[in-house]
Amino acid sequence: MNTSRFLQQITQKEQLAILLDPDKLQVDEIARLIRDIPTQTNFLLIGGSFVSKGKTDIIVKEVKKHTTLPLILFPGDHEQLSNHADAILFLSLLSGENAAFLIGHHLKAAPEIKKAKLSVIPTGYILIDGGNHSSVAQKSRTRPMNPSDIEKIVNTAITAEYLGKQLIYLEAGSGAKTPVKPGIIQEVAKNVELPIIVGGGLRSRIQIQEAYQAGADVVVIGTAFENKNLAL
Ligand code: 1GP
């Protein structure tokens, strides 16, 4: 499917994405895991900060056997690719100034992505402090943005739009103590035209509803699903 149609499909109002981290999964548990995916789920993200080479493709192939949900790569680096996925979030970590995460991994991955014919979704990825030392911060060696500095967060999102990104991902980090606050989502939504994904630390129905009401088009749940702790 072409990228803009795909993007439209996955960012319709109030979408729910479940994140699977290949690093934490074994092939023989995938069938059961897929059965546990909430019926409201619109698509799956697959990725993590620390995934060994080749594991992503193994897990993607297995997941595809058990579900027809769209499957989108959410890679922590250039090695987390699979030509069996439907699309890839081509993430630029705009909250930090580590060149490897702004263009480095991208350059290494581009020829493989081209061959794989994935839909590529240019995504402005913004890490906001969620109260713990997130794996994204560790892996990228960048500092998250201060949630109190809403102006800078909004300006980063506006910059993402001007850079031609097609999606904004507001990330509090996996297992965040404090998810991205509705006030931040609201200000970003007010100032950019792009669809917004929000993830990190969301675990309750109320938090998810608040994120949607504030302007999130997509909410991502990883840890709460893994821990069977998701209260929808
Ligand atoms: C992490 O935004 C995702 O990259 C999901 O976070 O694991 O805390 O749900 P959680």
XYZ file of N, CA and C and ligand atoms in Angstrom:
706
model
N 0.849 -1.198 0.000
C 0.000 0.000 0.000
C 0.888 1.254 0.000
N 0.436 2.323 -0.701
C 1.304 3.496 -0.684
C 1.304 4.172 0.696
N 2.397 4.903 0.951
C 2.646 5.354 2.320
C 1.550 6.272 2.838
N 1.069 7.205 2.008
C 0.089 8.139 2.571
C -1.237 7.433 2.874
N -1.610 6.439 2.056
C -2.837 5.693 2.373
C -2.653 4.879 3.644
N -1.463 4.301 3.763
C -1.176 3.501 4.954
C -1.227 4.389 6.199
N -0.601 5.561 6.088
C -0.561 6.489 7.224
C -1.983 6.919 7.609
N -2.786 7.180 6.590
C -4.186 7.564 6.847
C -4.913 6.455 7.609
N -4.667 5.228 7.170
C -5.347 4.086 7.794
C -4.967 3.942 9.270
N -3.682 4.137 9.565
C -3.258 3.874 10.949
C -3.434 5.074 11.872
N -3.846 6.210 11.320
C -4.000 7.371 12.202
C -5.431 7.904 12.198
N -6.376 7.026 11.838
C -7.772 7.438 12.004
C -7.984 7.704 13.490
N -9.105 8.278 13.795
C -9.346 8.693 15.188
C -9.180 7.545 16.212
N -8.515 7.849 17.302
C -8.432 6.970 18.472
C -8.017 5.533 18.155
N -6.807 5.431 17.614
C -6.266 4.110 17.279
C -5.451 3.566 18.465
N -5.477 2.248 18.566
C -4.696 1.595 19.622
C -3.654 0.682 18.977
N -2.399 0.883 19.371
C -1.325 0.015 18.876
C -0.709 -0.725 20.055
N -0.463 -2.007 19.857
C 0.258 -2.780 20.867
C 1.698 -2.948 20.385
N 2.630 -2.670 21.300
C 4.054 -2.775 20.969
C 4.618 -4.104 21.461
N 5.247 -4.820 20.535
C 5.923 -6.072 20.901
C 7.426 -5.857 20.757
N 8.164 -6.229 21.803
C 9.614 -6.060 21.779
C 10.257 -7.429 21.505
N 10.849 -7.615 20.319
C 11.400 -8.921 19.948
C 12.410 -9.449 20.969
N 13.102 -8.533 21.618
C 14.108 -8.920 22.604
C 13.508 -9.716 23.765
N 12.229 -9.455 24.030
C 11.597 -10.098 25.189
C 10.726 -11.282 24.785
N 10.766 -11.673 23.503
C 9.835 -12.703 23.028
C 10.541 -13.937 22.493
N 9.889 -15.073 22.698
C 10.337 -16.324 22.095
C 9.310 -16.735 21.049
N 9.780 -17.383 19.993
C 8.892 -17.772 18.898
C 7.718 -18.628 19.392
N 8.005 -19.551 20.321
C 6.935 -20.477 20.713
C 5.864 -19.840 21.607
N 6.053 -18.602 22.012
C 4.991 -17.963 22.810
C 4.148 -16.980 21.985
N 4.497 -16.816 20.711
C 3.818 -15.788 19.909
C 2.331 -16.096 19.714
N 2.001 -17.351 19.418
C 0.600 -17.697 19.138
C -0.292 -17.304 20.320
N 0.156 -17.649 21.537
C -0.628 -17.324 22.724
C -0.725 -15.803 22.929
N 0.417 -15.166 22.718
C 0.475 -13.711 22.894
C -0.518 -13.008 21.961
N -0.570 -13.466 20.738
C -1.468 -12.837 19.763
C -2.926 -13.051 20.176
N -3.210 -14.203 20.751
C -4.584 -14.451 21.220
C -4.972 -13.464 22.323
N -3.983 -12.999 23.081
C -4.255 -12.075 24.204
C -4.374 -10.609 23.778
N -4.104 -10.338 22.517
C -4.138 -8.933 22.092
C -5.567 -8.397 22.167
N -5.762 -7.242 22.806
C -7.122 -6.717 22.967
C -7.813 -6.547 21.606
N -9.113 -6.816 21.609
C -9.847 -6.768 20.330
C -9.871 -5.362 19.735
N -9.704 -4.342 20.598
C -9.738 -2.953 20.095
C -8.484 -2.588 19.298
N -7.474 -3.453 19.306
C -6.174 -3.099 18.709
C -6.291 -2.891 17.198
N -5.683 -1.795 16.728
C -5.749 -1.491 15.297
C -4.503 -1.928 14.533
N -3.352 -1.881 15.193
C -2.139 -2.378 14.541
C -1.077 -2.702 15.579
N -0.031 -3.356 15.114
C 1.064 -3.746 16.005
C 2.332 -2.994 15.626
N 3.070 -2.591 16.648
C 4.419 -2.069 16.436
C 5.378 -3.146 16.914
N 6.500 -3.269 16.199
C 7.488 -4.250 16.631
C 8.844 -3.585 16.715
N 9.445 -3.606 17.892
C 10.775 -3.010 18.024
C 11.143 -2.840 19.476
N 12.370 -2.430 19.687
C 12.861 -2.198 21.041
C 14.220 -1.531 20.945
N 14.713 -1.107 22.088
C 16.005 -0.427 22.050
C 17.154 -1.407 21.860
N 17.019 -2.579 22.466
C 18.141 -3.525 22.437
C 17.655 -4.868 21.881
N 17.757 -5.031 20.579
C 17.300 -6.273 19.945
C 18.457 -6.836 19.139
N 18.738 -8.148 19.319
C 19.892 -8.697 18.600
C 19.587 -8.843 17.115
N 20.646 -8.811 16.323
C 20.521 -8.846 14.863
C 19.769 -10.105 14.414
N 18.804 -9.925 13.525
C 18.077 -11.075 12.978
C 16.820 -11.446 13.756
N 16.749 -11.040 15.016
C 15.612 -11.445 15.857
C 14.308 -10.798 15.372
N 14.404 -9.559 14.915
C 13.188 -8.858 14.469
C 12.507 -9.642 13.349
N 13.291 -10.070 12.371
C 12.714 -10.780 11.225
C 12.063 -12.090 11.674
N 12.716 -12.800 12.576
C 12.164 -14.077 13.074
C 10.804 -13.836 13.735
N 10.752 -12.808 14.585
C 9.503 -12.538 15.322
C 8.410 -12.015 14.372
N 8.793 -11.139 13.462
C 7.798 -10.598 12.513
C 7.158 -11.728 11.719
N 7.994 -12.652 11.217
C 7.462 -13.765 10.411
C 6.469 -14.591 11.225
N 6.813 -14.833 12.477
C 5.939 -15.641 13.323
C 4.630 -14.893 13.631
N 4.740 -13.612 13.954
C 3.541 -12.823 14.261
C 2.596 -12.823 13.059
N 3.166 -12.676 11.880
C 2.352 -12.634 10.650
C 1.535 -13.920 10.445
N 2.054 -15.027 10.959
C 1.314 -16.291 10.810
C 0.022 -16.291 11.617
N -0.037 -15.432 12.659
C -1.145 -15.522 13.614
C -2.097 -14.336 13.610
N -1.799 -13.305 12.830
C -2.699 -12.140 12.823
C -2.685 -11.448 11.463
N -3.816 -10.789 11.187
C -3.865 -9.987 9.955
C -3.715 -8.497 10.273
N -3.501 -8.168 11.549
C -3.315 -6.749 11.899
C -2.083 -6.199 11.173
N -2.143 -4.933 10.725
C -0.951 -4.335 10.128
C 0.207 -4.354 11.126
N 1.389 -4.572 10.598
C 2.560 -4.732 11.456
C 3.632 -3.710 11.053
N 3.977 -2.873 11.985
C 4.865 -1.747 11.656
C 6.142 -1.818 12.478
N 7.258 -1.732 11.787
C 8.543 -1.756 12.496
C 8.740 -0.431 13.240
N 9.275 -0.561 14.445
C 9.534 0.594 15.315
C 10.967 0.382 15.824
N 11.931 0.578 14.945
C 13.279 0.074 15.208
C 14.121 0.968 16.123
N 14.893 0.308 16.981
C 15.818 1.030 17.850
C 17.152 1.280 17.165
N 17.380 0.579 16.042
C 18.602 0.818 15.267
C 18.447 0.209 13.875
N 19.507 0.320 13.058
C 19.402 -0.064 11.643
C 19.338 -1.576 11.429
N 19.592 -2.344 12.491
C 19.578 -3.796 12.307
C 18.193 -4.402 12.526
N 17.266 -3.608 13.012
C 15.927 -4.143 13.317
C 15.005 -3.999 12.116
N 15.308 -4.785 11.085
C 14.511 -4.700 9.860
C 13.919 -6.059 9.532
N 12.837 -6.019 8.755
C 12.252 -7.260 8.250
C 11.435 -6.910 7.019
N 11.640 -7.668 5.944
C 10.827 -7.370 4.756
C 9.465 -8.060 4.832
N 9.165 -8.669 5.977
C 7.845 -9.276 6.148
C 6.860 -8.343 6.856
N 7.353 -7.197 7.324
C 6.456 -6.210 7.952
C 5.756 -5.398 6.860
N 4.761 -4.608 7.268
C 4.032 -3.794 6.288
C 4.644 -2.408 6.116
N 5.225 -1.897 7.177
C 5.709 -0.514 7.132
C 6.781 -0.327 8.194
N 7.415 0.831 8.123
C 8.426 1.155 9.143
C 8.259 2.615 9.565
N 8.317 2.842 10.871
C 8.422 4.226 11.341
C 9.895 4.596 11.176
N 10.157 5.513 10.274
C 11.546 5.940 10.018
C 11.805 7.093 10.982
N 12.317 6.699 12.161
C 12.339 7.610 13.309
C 13.572 8.508 13.325
N 13.353 9.803 13.446
C 14.467 10.706 13.762
C 14.256 11.193 15.180
N 15.237 10.934 16.024
C 15.122 11.319 17.437
C 15.456 12.808 17.558
N 14.415 13.634 17.414
C 14.625 15.085 17.310
C 14.811 15.770 18.654
N 14.552 15.038 19.742
C 14.743 15.628 21.067
C 16.210 15.628 21.469
N 17.039 14.918 20.735
C 18.457 14.841 21.089
C 19.325 15.285 19.926
N 20.599 15.379 20.187
C 21.485 15.844 19.121
C 22.518 14.792 18.767
N 22.147 13.522 18.915
C 23.056 12.455 18.537
C 22.848 12.151 17.055
N 23.861 12.492 16.254
C 23.731 12.377 14.791
C 23.372 10.964 14.349
N 23.833 9.965 15.108
C 23.545 8.580 14.721
C 22.042 8.318 14.695
N 21.310 9.024 15.572
C 19.865 8.796 15.658
C 19.057 9.847 14.883
N 19.796 10.778 14.275
C 19.146 11.754 13.396
C 19.265 11.312 11.943
N 20.436 10.729 11.592
C 20.612 10.293 10.201
C 21.489 9.043 10.055
N 22.299 8.731 11.065
C 23.283 7.648 10.933
C 22.691 6.275 10.669
N 21.838 5.815 11.568
C 21.215 4.492 11.393
C 20.359 4.465 10.122
N 19.810 5.608 9.804
C 18.916 5.722 8.648
C 19.675 5.427 7.352
N 20.869 6.005 7.280
C 21.710 5.813 6.095
C 22.089 4.346 5.933
N 22.380 3.695 7.060
C 22.745 2.274 6.999
C 21.537 1.421 6.604
N 20.357 1.831 7.034
C 19.162 1.004 6.795
C 18.528 1.237 5.424
N 18.754 2.413 4.846
C 18.005 2.803 3.638
C 18.076 1.778 2.496
N 19.279 1.254 2.150
C 19.305 0.304 1.017
C 18.482 -0.948 1.288
N 18.500 -1.441 2.532
C 17.719 -2.640 2.883
C 16.220 -2.342 2.818
N 15.852 -1.156 3.312
C 14.432 -0.780 3.312
C 13.930 -0.667 1.869
N 14.768 -0.104 1.028
C 14.405 0.057 -0.390
C 14.131 -1.317 -1.004
N 15.005 -2.264 -0.730
C 14.837 -3.621 -1.291
C 13.574 -4.279 -0.741
N 13.298 -4.011 0.553
C 12.177 -4.684 1.218
C 10.819 -4.132 0.777
N 10.830 -2.959 0.177
C 9.583 -2.317 -0.295
C 8.578 -2.069 0.839
N 9.088 -1.673 1.997
C 8.204 -1.319 3.105
C 7.609 0.069 2.865
N 6.412 0.339 3.384
C 5.928 1.723 3.428
C 6.760 2.445 4.478
N 7.315 3.576 4.103
C 8.218 4.290 5.015
C 7.519 5.544 5.530
N 7.407 5.633 6.847
C 6.697 6.766 7.451
C 7.708 7.641 8.204
N 8.090 8.781 7.611
C 9.053 9.666 8.268
C 8.442 10.215 9.562
N 9.102 9.928 10.670
C 8.504 10.211 11.980
C 9.427 11.057 12.848
N 8.907 12.153 13.357
C 9.643 12.967 14.330
C 9.440 12.351 15.702
N 10.524 11.824 16.251
C 10.443 11.069 17.509
C 10.952 11.973 18.629
N 10.098 12.213 19.620
C 10.429 13.191 20.664
C 10.350 12.510 22.022
N 11.499 12.401 22.659
C 11.565 11.740 23.967
C 11.421 12.779 25.076
N 10.418 12.535 25.922
C 10.106 13.458 27.034
C 10.302 12.699 28.336
N 10.914 13.346 29.290
C 11.248 12.659 30.541
C 10.009 12.056 31.204
N 10.051 10.737 31.426
C 8.920 10.055 32.052
C 9.248 9.580 33.458
N 10.325 10.130 34.020
C 10.628 9.851 35.426
C 11.508 8.638 35.674
N 11.981 7.990 34.600
C 12.987 6.944 34.801
C 14.023 7.034 33.673
N 15.144 6.338 33.828
C 16.178 6.406 32.797
C 15.778 5.427 31.697
N 15.104 5.937 30.688
C 14.479 5.057 29.683
C 15.526 4.375 28.813
N 15.106 3.256 28.229
C 16.038 2.539 27.361
C 16.337 3.353 26.096
N 15.415 4.192 25.669
C 15.695 5.049 24.497
C 16.833 6.026 24.842
N 16.755 6.607 26.037
C 17.811 7.537 26.457
C 19.146 6.810 26.571
N 19.099 5.590 27.140
C 20.350 4.814 27.286
C 20.953 4.484 25.934
N 20.108 3.961 25.050
C 20.597 3.522 23.750
C 21.109 4.700 22.911
N 20.369 5.791 22.931
C 20.715 6.924 22.060
C 21.717 7.872 22.708
N 21.950 7.661 23.989
C 22.819 8.571 24.743
C 22.385 10.020 24.552
N 21.074 10.218 24.660
C 20.540 11.578 24.615
C 19.735 11.810 25.878
N 19.500 13.067 26.145
C 18.675 13.392 27.315
C 17.254 13.669 26.873
N 16.292 13.170 27.649
C 14.902 13.456 27.286
C 14.588 14.929 27.503
N 13.540 15.405 26.862
C 13.135 16.792 27.067
C 12.425 16.929 28.411
N 12.545 18.105 28.968
C 11.894 18.402 30.241
C 10.390 18.622 29.989
N 9.529 17.820 30.655
C 8.089 17.961 30.403
C 7.539 19.341 30.762
N 8.277 20.080 31.594
C 7.796 21.424 31.948
C 8.080 22.433 30.830
N 9.007 22.080 29.956
C 9.367 23.024 28.889
C 8.493 22.765 27.658
N 7.225 23.066 27.822
C 6.259 22.752 26.749
C 6.597 23.526 25.471
N 7.086 24.748 25.666
C 7.402 25.572 24.493
C 8.451 24.883 23.615
N 9.484 24.338 24.255
C 10.543 23.683 23.473
C 10.023 22.389 22.814
N 9.169 21.677 23.535
C 8.596 20.449 22.959
C 7.752 20.808 21.729
N 6.929 21.835 21.871
C 6.089 22.269 20.741
C 6.969 22.722 19.582
N 8.012 23.486 19.894
C 8.896 23.962 18.827
C 9.594 22.802 18.111
N 9.894 21.759 18.881
C 10.524 20.580 18.261
C 9.532 19.902 17.313
N 8.272 19.845 17.726
C 7.241 19.240 16.862
C 7.019 20.088 15.604
N 7.016 21.395 15.782
C 6.850 22.285 14.608
C 8.032 22.078 13.648
N 9.225 21.971 14.232
C 10.416 21.742 13.401
C 10.291 20.425 12.646
N 9.776 19.412 13.317
C 9.568 18.112 12.657
C 8.674 18.276 11.435
N 7.616 19.060 11.602
C 6.693 19.284 10.484
C 7.416 19.990 9.332
N 8.214 21.006 9.679
C 8.940 21.741 8.635
C 10.005 20.878 7.966
N 10.498 19.885 8.704
C 11.495 18.973 8.119
C 10.838 17.920 7.215
N 9.519 17.926 7.181
C 8.820 17.002 6.280
C 8.397 15.699 6.919
N 8.505 15.614 8.246
C 8.015 14.385 8.897
C 6.513 14.284 8.689
N 6.012 13.048 8.692
C 4.567 12.869 8.451
C 3.817 12.456 9.711
N 4.580 12.274 10.776
C 3.998 11.772 12.013
C 4.859 12.262 13.175
N 4.203 12.557 14.297
C 4.944 12.924 15.513
C 4.731 11.804 16.531
N 5.814 11.346 17.139
C 5.703 10.327 18.196
C 6.186 10.964 19.492
N 5.256 11.186 20.430
C 5.617 11.728 21.745
C 5.840 10.540 22.680
N 7.072 10.384 23.111
C 7.504 9.173 23.814
C 7.967 9.510 25.228
N 7.375 8.839 26.223
C 7.856 9.035 27.602
C 8.842 7.935 27.987
N 9.045 6.976 27.079
C 9.974 5.861 27.363
C 9.211 4.672 27.903
N 9.669 3.494 27.505
C 8.988 2.275 27.916
C 8.988 2.143 29.442
N 7.825 1.858 30.003
C 7.719 1.703 31.448
C 7.805 3.022 32.200
N 7.557 4.129 31.520
C 7.662 5.451 32.170
C 6.777 5.520 33.414
N 7.295 6.216 34.418
C 6.477 6.428 35.621
C 5.374 7.429 35.298
N 5.739 8.448 34.531
C 4.777 9.482 34.161
C 4.630 9.517 32.641
N 3.462 9.167 32.129
C 3.250 9.261 30.671
C 3.282 10.725 30.214
N 3.315 10.923 28.907
C 3.274 12.292 28.372
C 1.957 12.937 28.817
N 2.090 14.106 29.401
C 0.902 14.751 29.993
C -0.068 15.253 28.918
N -1.380 15.154 29.199
C -2.365 15.640 28.227
C -2.098 17.086 27.790
N -1.620 17.919 28.721
C -1.350 19.325 28.375
C -0.300 19.459 27.280
N 0.675 18.555 27.285
C 1.722 18.588 26.247
C 1.125 18.146 24.904
N 0.351 17.056 24.964
C -0.262 16.537 23.722
C -1.137 17.629 23.096
N -1.891 18.289 23.973
C -2.822 19.318 23.509
C -2.099 20.471 22.787
N -1.004 20.917 23.398
C -0.265 22.036 22.791
C 0.372 21.623 21.470
N 0.888 20.395 21.423
C 1.490 19.916 20.170
C 0.400 19.820 19.102
N -0.747 19.244 19.483
C -1.841 19.074 18.522
C -2.340 20.422 17.988
N -2.290 21.423 18.861
C -2.756 22.750 18.463
C -1.814 23.394 17.434
N -0.550 22.999 17.503
C 0.459 23.709 16.720
C 0.987 22.980 15.493
N 0.657 21.707 15.353
C 1.075 20.988 14.130
C -0.129 20.276 13.514
N -0.022 20.099 12.208
C -1.119 19.439 11.479
C -0.960 17.922 11.476
N 0.188 17.449 11.908
C 0.513 16.024 11.738
C -0.225 15.133 12.733
N -0.470 13.879 12.341
C -1.003 12.933 13.315
C 0.000 12.694 14.445
N -0.542 12.381 15.611
C 0.311 12.240 16.803
C 0.139 10.858 17.421
N 1.275 10.201 17.660
C 1.300 8.944 18.412
C 1.833 9.259 19.796
N 1.240 8.662 20.810
C 1.728 8.861 22.181
C 1.991 7.506 22.817
N 3.132 7.365 23.477
C 3.434 6.110 24.168
C 4.353 6.320 25.352
N 4.435 5.274 26.166
C 5.315 5.306 27.325
C 4.551 5.432 28.622
N 4.444 4.324 29.349
C 3.867 4.355 30.692
C 2.350 4.368 30.749
N 1.669 4.244 29.624
C 0.193 4.257 29.655
C -0.306 2.879 30.053
N -1.204 2.833 31.007
C -1.679 1.522 31.460
C -3.162 1.482 31.806
N -3.799 2.634 31.925
C -5.224 2.576 32.305
C -6.101 3.196 31.221
N -7.352 2.800 31.271
C -8.346 3.317 30.340
C -8.440 4.844 30.433
N -8.377 5.355 31.666
C -8.495 6.809 31.851
C -7.334 7.539 31.184
N -6.111 7.012 31.393
C -4.941 7.658 30.774
C -5.065 7.660 29.245
N -5.552 6.542 28.732
C -5.668 6.420 27.272
C -6.723 7.404 26.750
N -7.856 7.468 27.429
C -8.920 8.400 27.020
C -8.435 9.849 27.098
N -7.686 10.152 28.160
C -7.166 11.527 28.301
C -6.227 11.878 27.146
N -5.417 10.889 26.765
C -4.480 11.126 25.647
C -5.260 11.385 24.351
N -6.294 10.582 24.103
C -7.119 10.806 22.897
C -7.778 12.183 22.946
N -8.352 12.490 24.111
C -9.067 13.773 24.212
C -8.129 14.959 24.008
N -6.875 14.778 24.415
C -5.909 15.863 24.271
C -5.433 16.003 22.823
N -5.682 14.980 21.999
C -5.298 15.116 20.585
C -4.441 13.982 20.039
N -4.200 12.947 20.843
C -3.444 11.798 20.319
C -4.322 11.044 19.323
N -3.758 10.717 18.171
C -4.492 9.899 17.195
C -4.277 8.425 17.486
N -3.084 8.123 17.995
C -2.733 6.733 18.286
C -2.108 6.669 19.675
N -2.492 5.652 20.418
C -1.868 5.397 21.715
C -1.165 4.046 21.628
N 0.062 4.000 22.144
C 0.849 2.762 22.087
C 0.997 2.180 23.492
N 0.741 0.880 23.584
C 0.882 0.193 24.871
C 1.869 -0.963 24.696
N 2.905 -0.979 25.492
C 3.858 -2.075 25.469
C 3.901 -2.796 26.799
N 4.499 -2.142 27.793
C 4.753 -2.771 29.092
C 3.476 -3.297 29.763
N 2.412 -2.514 29.763
C 1.179 -2.944 30.446
C 0.623 -4.210 29.796
N 0.773 -4.338 28.479
C 0.320 -5.556 27.795
C 1.233 -6.731 28.167
N 2.539 -6.466 28.130
C 3.509 -7.520 28.502
C 3.246 -8.046 29.903
N 2.957 -7.132 30.817
C 2.763 -7.514 32.225
C 1.328 -7.937 32.539
N 0.515 -8.071 31.499
C -0.912 -8.419 31.647
C -1.605 -7.490 32.626
N -1.303 -6.238 32.457
C -1.676 -5.234 33.434
C -2.499 -4.126 32.793
N -3.044 -4.461 31.611
C -3.704 -3.415 30.827
C -5.190 -3.407 31.153
N -5.654 -2.251 31.651
C -7.051 -2.140 32.043
C -7.809 -1.295 31.037
N -8.347 -1.948 29.998
C -9.041 -1.166 28.952
C -10.528 -1.006 29.249
C 7.762 2.585 24.263
O 5.998 4.075 23.737
C 6.320 2.752 23.911
O 8.567 2.928 23.210
C 5.435 2.024 24.882
O 5.768 2.270 26.213
O 6.140 0.027 27.220
O 5.553 1.962 28.665
O 3.849 0.971 27.148
P 5.289 1.260 27.375
